[in-house]
XYZ file of C-alpha atoms in Angstrom:
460
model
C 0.000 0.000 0.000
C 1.129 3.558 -0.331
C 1.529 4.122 3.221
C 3.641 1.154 3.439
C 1.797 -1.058 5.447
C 1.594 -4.583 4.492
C -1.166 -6.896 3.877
C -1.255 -10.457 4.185
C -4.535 -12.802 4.263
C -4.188 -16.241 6.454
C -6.293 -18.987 6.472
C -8.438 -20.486 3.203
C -12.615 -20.407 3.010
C -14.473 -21.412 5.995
C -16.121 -25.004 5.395
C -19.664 -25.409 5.118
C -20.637 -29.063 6.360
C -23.858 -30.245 8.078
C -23.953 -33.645 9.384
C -26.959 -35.931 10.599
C -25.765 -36.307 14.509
C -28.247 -39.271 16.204
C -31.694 -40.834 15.885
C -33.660 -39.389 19.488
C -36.647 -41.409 19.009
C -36.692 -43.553 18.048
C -32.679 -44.252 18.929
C -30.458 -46.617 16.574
C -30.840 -49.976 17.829
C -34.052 -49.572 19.266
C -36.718 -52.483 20.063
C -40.630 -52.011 19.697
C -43.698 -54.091 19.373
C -45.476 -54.637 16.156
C -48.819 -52.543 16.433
C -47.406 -49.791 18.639
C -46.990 -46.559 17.893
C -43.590 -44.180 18.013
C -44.990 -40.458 18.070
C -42.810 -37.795 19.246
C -39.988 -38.459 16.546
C -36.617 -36.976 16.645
C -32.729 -36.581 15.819
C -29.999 -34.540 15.832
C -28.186 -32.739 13.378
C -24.571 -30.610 13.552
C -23.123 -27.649 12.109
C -19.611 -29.795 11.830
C -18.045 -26.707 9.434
C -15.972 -23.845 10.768
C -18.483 -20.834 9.822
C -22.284 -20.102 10.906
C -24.509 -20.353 9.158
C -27.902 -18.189 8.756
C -29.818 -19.741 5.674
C -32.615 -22.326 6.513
C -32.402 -25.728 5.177
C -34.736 -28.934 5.145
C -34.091 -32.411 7.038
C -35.786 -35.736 6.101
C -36.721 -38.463 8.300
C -37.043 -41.780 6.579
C -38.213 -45.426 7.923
C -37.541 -47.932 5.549
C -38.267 -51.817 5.397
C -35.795 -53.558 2.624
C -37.084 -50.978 -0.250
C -40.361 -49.922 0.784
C -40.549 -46.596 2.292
C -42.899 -46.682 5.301
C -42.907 -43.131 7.373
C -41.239 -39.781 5.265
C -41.483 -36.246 7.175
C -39.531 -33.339 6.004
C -38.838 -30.006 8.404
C -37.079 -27.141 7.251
C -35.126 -25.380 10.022
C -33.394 -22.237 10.875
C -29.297 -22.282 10.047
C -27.065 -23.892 12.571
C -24.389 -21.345 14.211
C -20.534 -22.946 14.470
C -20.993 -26.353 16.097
C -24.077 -25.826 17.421
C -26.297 -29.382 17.622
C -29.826 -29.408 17.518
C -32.688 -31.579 17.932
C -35.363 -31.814 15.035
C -38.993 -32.718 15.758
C -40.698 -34.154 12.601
C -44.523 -34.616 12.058
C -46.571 -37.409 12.023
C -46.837 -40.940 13.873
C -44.984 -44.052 13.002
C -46.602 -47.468 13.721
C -45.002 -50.559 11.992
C -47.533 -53.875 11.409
C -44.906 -55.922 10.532
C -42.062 -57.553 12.249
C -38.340 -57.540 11.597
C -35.473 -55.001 10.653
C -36.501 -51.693 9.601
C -33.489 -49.087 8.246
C -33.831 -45.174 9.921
C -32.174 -42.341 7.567
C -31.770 -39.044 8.713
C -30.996 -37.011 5.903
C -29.565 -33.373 5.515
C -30.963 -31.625 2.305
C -28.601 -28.791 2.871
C -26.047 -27.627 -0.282
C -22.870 -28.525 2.236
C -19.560 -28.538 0.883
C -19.010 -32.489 2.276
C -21.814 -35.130 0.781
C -19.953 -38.117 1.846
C -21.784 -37.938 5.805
C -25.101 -36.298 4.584
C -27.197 -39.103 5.605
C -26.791 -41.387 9.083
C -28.552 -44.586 8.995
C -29.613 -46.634 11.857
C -31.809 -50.005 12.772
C -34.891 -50.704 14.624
C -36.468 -53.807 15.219
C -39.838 -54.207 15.265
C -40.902 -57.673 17.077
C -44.004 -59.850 17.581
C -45.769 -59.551 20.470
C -46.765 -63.028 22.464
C -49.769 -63.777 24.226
C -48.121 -63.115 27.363
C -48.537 -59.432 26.051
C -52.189 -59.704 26.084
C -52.638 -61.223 29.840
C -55.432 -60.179 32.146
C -54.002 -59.645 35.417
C -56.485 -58.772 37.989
C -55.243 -57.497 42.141
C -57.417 -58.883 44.169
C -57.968 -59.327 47.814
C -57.446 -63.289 49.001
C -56.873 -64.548 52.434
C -53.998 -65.615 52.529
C -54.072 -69.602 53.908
C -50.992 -71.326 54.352
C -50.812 -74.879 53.339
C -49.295 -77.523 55.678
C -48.604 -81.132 55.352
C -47.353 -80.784 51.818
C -44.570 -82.385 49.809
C -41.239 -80.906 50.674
C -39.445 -79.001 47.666
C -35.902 -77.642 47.043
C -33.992 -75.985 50.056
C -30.700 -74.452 50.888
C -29.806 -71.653 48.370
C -30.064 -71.013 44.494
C -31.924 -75.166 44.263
C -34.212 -76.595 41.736
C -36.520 -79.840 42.049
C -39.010 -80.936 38.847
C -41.643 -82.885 39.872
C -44.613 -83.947 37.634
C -47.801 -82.085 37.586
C -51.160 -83.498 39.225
C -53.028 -82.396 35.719
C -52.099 -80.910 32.521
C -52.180 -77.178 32.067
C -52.637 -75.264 29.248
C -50.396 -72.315 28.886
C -48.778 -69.408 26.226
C -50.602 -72.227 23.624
C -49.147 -75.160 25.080
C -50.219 -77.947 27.232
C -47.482 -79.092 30.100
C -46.858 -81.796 32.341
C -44.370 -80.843 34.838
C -43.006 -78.280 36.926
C -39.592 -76.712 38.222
C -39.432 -75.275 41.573
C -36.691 -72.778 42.770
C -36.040 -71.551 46.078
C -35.466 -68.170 43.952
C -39.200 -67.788 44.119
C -39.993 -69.040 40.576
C -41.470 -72.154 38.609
C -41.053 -73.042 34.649
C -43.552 -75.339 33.241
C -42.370 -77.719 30.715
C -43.537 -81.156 28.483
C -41.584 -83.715 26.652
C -37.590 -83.700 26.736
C -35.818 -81.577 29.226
C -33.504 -78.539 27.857
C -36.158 -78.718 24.680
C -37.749 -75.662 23.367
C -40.889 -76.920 25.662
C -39.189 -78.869 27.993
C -37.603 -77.931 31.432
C -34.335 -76.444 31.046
C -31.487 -78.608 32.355
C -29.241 -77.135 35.355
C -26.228 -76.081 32.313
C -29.146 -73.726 31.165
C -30.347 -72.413 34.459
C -26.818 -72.354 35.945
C -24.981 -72.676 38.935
C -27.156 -69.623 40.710
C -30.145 -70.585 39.856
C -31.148 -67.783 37.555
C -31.445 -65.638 40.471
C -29.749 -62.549 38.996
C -31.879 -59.407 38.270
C -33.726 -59.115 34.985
C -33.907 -62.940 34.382
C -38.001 -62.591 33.692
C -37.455 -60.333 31.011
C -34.454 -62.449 28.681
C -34.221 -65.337 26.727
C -32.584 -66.881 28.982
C -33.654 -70.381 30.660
C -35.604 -70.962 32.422
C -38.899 -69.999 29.710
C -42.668 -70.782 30.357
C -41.519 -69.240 33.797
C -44.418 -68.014 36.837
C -42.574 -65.891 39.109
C -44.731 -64.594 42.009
C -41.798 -63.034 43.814
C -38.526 -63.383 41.256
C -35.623 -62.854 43.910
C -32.005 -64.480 45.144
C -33.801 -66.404 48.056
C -32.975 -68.565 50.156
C -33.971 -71.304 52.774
C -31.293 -70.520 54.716
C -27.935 -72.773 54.238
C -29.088 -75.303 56.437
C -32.607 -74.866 55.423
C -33.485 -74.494 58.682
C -35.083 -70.870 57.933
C -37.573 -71.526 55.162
C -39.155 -74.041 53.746
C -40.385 -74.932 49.928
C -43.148 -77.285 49.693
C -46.347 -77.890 47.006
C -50.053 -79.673 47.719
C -52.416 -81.033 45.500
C -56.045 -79.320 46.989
C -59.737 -80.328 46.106
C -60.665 -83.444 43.138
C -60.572 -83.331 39.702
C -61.736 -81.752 37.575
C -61.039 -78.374 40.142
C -58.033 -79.516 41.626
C -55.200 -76.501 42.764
C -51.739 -77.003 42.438
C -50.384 -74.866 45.354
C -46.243 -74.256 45.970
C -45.646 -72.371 48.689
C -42.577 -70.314 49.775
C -42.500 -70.043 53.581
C -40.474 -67.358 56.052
C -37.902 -67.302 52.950
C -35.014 -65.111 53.618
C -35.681 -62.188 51.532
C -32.554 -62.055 49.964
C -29.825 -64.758 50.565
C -27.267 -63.235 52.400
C -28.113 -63.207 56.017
C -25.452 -60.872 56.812
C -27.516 -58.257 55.489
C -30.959 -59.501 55.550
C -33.276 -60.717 58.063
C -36.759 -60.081 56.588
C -38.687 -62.837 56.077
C -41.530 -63.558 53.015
C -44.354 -65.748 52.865
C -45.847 -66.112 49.360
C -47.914 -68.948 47.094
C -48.244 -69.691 43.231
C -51.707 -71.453 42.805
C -52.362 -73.024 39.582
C -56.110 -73.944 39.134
C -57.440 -77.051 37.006
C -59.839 -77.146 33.667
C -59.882 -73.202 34.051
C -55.519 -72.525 33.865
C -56.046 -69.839 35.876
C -52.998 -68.841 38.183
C -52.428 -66.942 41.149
C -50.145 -65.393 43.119
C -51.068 -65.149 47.015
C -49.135 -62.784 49.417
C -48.682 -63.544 53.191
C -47.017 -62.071 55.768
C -43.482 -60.254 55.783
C -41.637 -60.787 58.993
C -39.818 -57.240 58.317
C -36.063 -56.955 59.544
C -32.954 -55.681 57.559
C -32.680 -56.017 53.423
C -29.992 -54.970 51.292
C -26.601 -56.071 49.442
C -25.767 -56.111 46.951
C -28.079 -56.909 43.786
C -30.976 -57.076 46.114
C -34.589 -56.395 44.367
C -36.950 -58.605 43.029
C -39.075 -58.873 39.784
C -43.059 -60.087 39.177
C -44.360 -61.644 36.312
C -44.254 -64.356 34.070
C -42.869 -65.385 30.882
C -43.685 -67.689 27.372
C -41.827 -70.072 26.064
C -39.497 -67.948 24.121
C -38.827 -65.248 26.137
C -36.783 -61.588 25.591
C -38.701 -58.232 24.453
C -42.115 -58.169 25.140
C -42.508 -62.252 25.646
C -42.883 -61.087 29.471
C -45.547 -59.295 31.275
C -43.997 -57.384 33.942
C -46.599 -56.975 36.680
C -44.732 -54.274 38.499
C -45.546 -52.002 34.506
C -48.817 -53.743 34.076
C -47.559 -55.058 30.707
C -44.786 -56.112 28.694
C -42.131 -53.765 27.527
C -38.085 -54.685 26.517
C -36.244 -56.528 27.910
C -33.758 -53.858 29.661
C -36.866 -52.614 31.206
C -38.056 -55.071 33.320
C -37.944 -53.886 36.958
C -36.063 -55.685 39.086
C -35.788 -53.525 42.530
C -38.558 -54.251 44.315
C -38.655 -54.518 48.448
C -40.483 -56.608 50.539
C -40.541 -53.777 53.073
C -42.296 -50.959 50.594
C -43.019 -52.955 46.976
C -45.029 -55.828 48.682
C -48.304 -56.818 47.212
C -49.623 -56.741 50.449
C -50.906 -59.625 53.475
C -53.850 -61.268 51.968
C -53.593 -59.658 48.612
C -53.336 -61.719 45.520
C -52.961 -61.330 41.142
C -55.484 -63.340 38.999
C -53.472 -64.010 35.702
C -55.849 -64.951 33.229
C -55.812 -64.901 29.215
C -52.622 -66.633 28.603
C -54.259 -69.285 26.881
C -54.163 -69.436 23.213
C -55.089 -73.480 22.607
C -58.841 -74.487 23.328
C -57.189 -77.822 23.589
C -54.138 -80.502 22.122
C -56.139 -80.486 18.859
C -56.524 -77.217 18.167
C -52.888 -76.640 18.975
C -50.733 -74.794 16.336
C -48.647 -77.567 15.597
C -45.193 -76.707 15.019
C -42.982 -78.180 13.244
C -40.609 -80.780 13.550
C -37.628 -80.162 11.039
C -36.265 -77.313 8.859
C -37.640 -76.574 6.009
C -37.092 -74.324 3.012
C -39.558 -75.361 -0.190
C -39.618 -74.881 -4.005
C -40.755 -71.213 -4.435
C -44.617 -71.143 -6.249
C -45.102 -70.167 -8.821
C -42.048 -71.006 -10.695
C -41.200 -69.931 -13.450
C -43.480 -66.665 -12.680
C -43.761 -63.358 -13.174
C -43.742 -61.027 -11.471
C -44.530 -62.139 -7.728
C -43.392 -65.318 -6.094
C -44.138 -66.789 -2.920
C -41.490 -68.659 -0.479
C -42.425 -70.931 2.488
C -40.080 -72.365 4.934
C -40.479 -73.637 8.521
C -38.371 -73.016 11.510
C -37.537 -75.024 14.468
C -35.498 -73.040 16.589
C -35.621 -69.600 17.948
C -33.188 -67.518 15.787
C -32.021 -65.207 13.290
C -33.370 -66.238 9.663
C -32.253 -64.607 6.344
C -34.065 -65.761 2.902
C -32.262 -64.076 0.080
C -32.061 -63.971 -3.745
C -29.048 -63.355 -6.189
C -28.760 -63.787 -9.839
C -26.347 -66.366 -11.171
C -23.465 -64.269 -10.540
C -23.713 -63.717 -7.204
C -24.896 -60.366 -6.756
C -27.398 -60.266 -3.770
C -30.931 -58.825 -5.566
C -33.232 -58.663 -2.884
C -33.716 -59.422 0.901
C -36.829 -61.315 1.186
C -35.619 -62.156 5.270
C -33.745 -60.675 7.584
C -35.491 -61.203 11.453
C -35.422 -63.316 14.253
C -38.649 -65.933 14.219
C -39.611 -67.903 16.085
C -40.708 -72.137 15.606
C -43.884 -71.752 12.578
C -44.936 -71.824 9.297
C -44.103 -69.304 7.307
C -44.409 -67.710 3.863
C -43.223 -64.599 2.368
C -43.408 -62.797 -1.256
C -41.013 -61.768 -3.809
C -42.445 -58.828 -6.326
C -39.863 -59.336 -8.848
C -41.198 -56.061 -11.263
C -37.806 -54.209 -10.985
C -36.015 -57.535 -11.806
C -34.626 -58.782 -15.701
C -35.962 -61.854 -17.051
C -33.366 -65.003 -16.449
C -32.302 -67.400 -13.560
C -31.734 -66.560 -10.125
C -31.018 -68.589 -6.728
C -32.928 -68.085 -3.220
C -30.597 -69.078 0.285
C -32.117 -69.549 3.347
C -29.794 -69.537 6.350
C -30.857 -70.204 10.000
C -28.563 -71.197 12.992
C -26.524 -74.466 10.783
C -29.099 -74.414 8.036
C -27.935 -73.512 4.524
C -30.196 -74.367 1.636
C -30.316 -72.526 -1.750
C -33.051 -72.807 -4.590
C -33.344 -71.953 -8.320
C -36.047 -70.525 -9.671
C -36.834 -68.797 -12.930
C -38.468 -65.340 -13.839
C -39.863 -65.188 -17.350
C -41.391 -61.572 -19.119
């Protein structure tokens, strides 16, 4: 310059980059139930850049299942200053009718300078509810009448005894035979070969403690088909000279009652920092499958240590998100929500209070059983050749992760017909092959060890 003073710029453009943060709500990874609905939806976005900006731009919210499009809401929001985050409410409801894995995009529409991290893409599974799910469970008032001269059951700490039922009972749509009794406050109906789908789980799957840790009710873990009045570490006492276990057959057939009964059980095993004392029934009732849960008296003392706090509810034969009803929530709900702290001193059901469970029945009888079936199975799609829709059946035997899906002869995946965790049926799904050129193509089916594939032909 003329006055001899120097200038030099530093530094290049400021960069202009908005980037899709995190899905709110529903949040990646996210569980729900078929037939509920997600309202309230939200995410995040970022001004990631180095300058403010003031011009107003428009975010998408997509739900996607495989290529079907099935919730779309667009808001157009104010500019983001420098690395300023903000959460975006978009309109409308969201409720998904079918199960399985659905794809979330959150999409910025902004003209950024970087395109590469415009859109963030996350899962939610939508799952099946049982008939668990749809239980009546009523509180009711029942004096509470303590049973004596009955058989003795389990004692000492984190034990298990099966013993055969007096009649069959007819529960989650299946009929058992027996019974497992744990001095953890819980039973598991089974049938037919132990550590089988329906059977009683074997000690490997209940393990050394008795699945006495918290949250048990609300997992897949063993023990299924699972009645657990008062869900807790309990204990007889080492010696079993504390408590007591025991079950009576009451009244003739066809009303008989199946009573166990948990008496002064130490309200959480370790005596060192418990002394309250529970006294508590499961009644199962002939011809009607009615249970109930009967509350006695707490002999109140200390409780505490650690992992203390119980759960109440029950659980099918599968077990995991919402294949539990939770009595403590009144319903089902996922599996990391199952409440597991209650107290004998200030959560108990109360002396001579009781919960009717009814509705858990989905089988009139054996016969009208959904018979399930007995080996894998993936069949010859039908049509075939066809054009443009196909249908695929295929039975499962085992709880699991199943994928059905079709390539063309050279290997290139086409479309993703499954991709969910079912569980034991009949099932059939489609293929609408519109977008897809005439020729061969092969269909896989994997599940757990099973790997079958399938030709089939589309023809224009």
């Amino acid at each position: 310059h003329g006055n001899g003073v120097y200038e030099r710029r530093i530094g290049v453009a400021g960069l202009f980059d908005y980037r899709p943060l995190s899905f709110e709500s529903p949040s990646d990874g996210a569980k729900i139930l078929a037939g509920s609905t997600i309202s309230g939806i939200t995410a995040s976005i970022q001004n990631s850049g180095s300058i403010a900006q003031t011009d107003s731009f428009d975010v998408t919210y997509r739900i996607l299942k495989g290529s079907t499009e099935l919730f779309s809401s667009t808001r157009r929001i104010a500019g983001l200053d420098q690395s300023e985050t903000r959460e975006v409410s978009f309109e409308g409801n969201f409720t998904p009718l079918d199960s399985g894995l659905h794809v979330l995009q959150l999409i910025s529409l902004a003209a950024d300078q970087i395109s590469f991290n415009d859109t963030l893409t996350g899962l939610l599974t939508v799952v099946l509810s049982s008939p668990i799910a749809s239980a009546r469970v009523t509180k009711l008032g029942c004096p509470y009448a303590e049973i004596s001269g009955g058989s003795p059951g389990p004692s000492g700490d984190d034990r298990q005894a099966a013993i055969p039922l007096p009649f069959r009972l007819t529960y989650d749509g299946h009929t058992y035979d027996s019974l497992q009794l744990s001095t953890n406050g819980w039973i598991e109906l089974g049938t037919g070969t132990s550590g089988s789908l329906y059977g009683l789980s074997t000690p490997a799957q209940i393990g050394p403690a008795g699945a006495s840790n918290n949250g048990r009710l609300g997992t897949i873990q063993r023990p299924t088909k699972a009645l657990g009045p008062w869900w807790e570490d309990l204990s007889t006492g080492f010696s079993g000279t504390i408590g007591e276990v025991s079950y009576k057959t009451l009244d003739s057939a066809p009303n008989r009652i199946f009573v166990v009964q948990w008496k002064n059980m130490l309200a959480f095993f370790d005596s060192t920092t418990t002394t309250t004392r529970i006294n508590f029934q499961l009644r199962l009732y002939e011809t009607s499958n009615v249970i109930e849960y009967h509350y006695g008296p707490v002999i109140a003392g200390t409780f505490g240590g650690s992992g203390a706090g119980a759960s109440l509810g029950l659980k099918d034969h599968i077990g995991g998100d919402y294949h539990f009803y939770d009595i403590a929530r009144n319903g089902t709900a996922a599996a990391a929500d199952v409440i597991t702290y209650l107290n004998p001193l200030t959560g108990w059901p109360g002396q001579d209070g009781c919960y009717r469970i009814e509705n858990v029945v989905t089988a009139v009888s054996d016969m009208n059983a959904p018979q399930l079936p007995s080996q894998i199975y993936l069949g010859q799609n039908y049509p075939n050749p066809f054009n443009p829709k196909t249908n695929f059946g295929f039975r499962i035997v085992d709880f699991g992760l199943v994928t059905l899906k079709v390539y063309d002869v050279l290997g290139r995946e086409v479309a993703t017909i499954v991709n969910e965790v079912l569980p034991p049926g009949h099932y059939s799904r489609t293929w609408d092959a519109t977008d897809a050129a005439s020729g061969i193509y092969l269909y896989k089916m994997r599940a757990g060890s099973f790997n079958e594939t399938k030709k089939m032909m589309l023809i224009r």
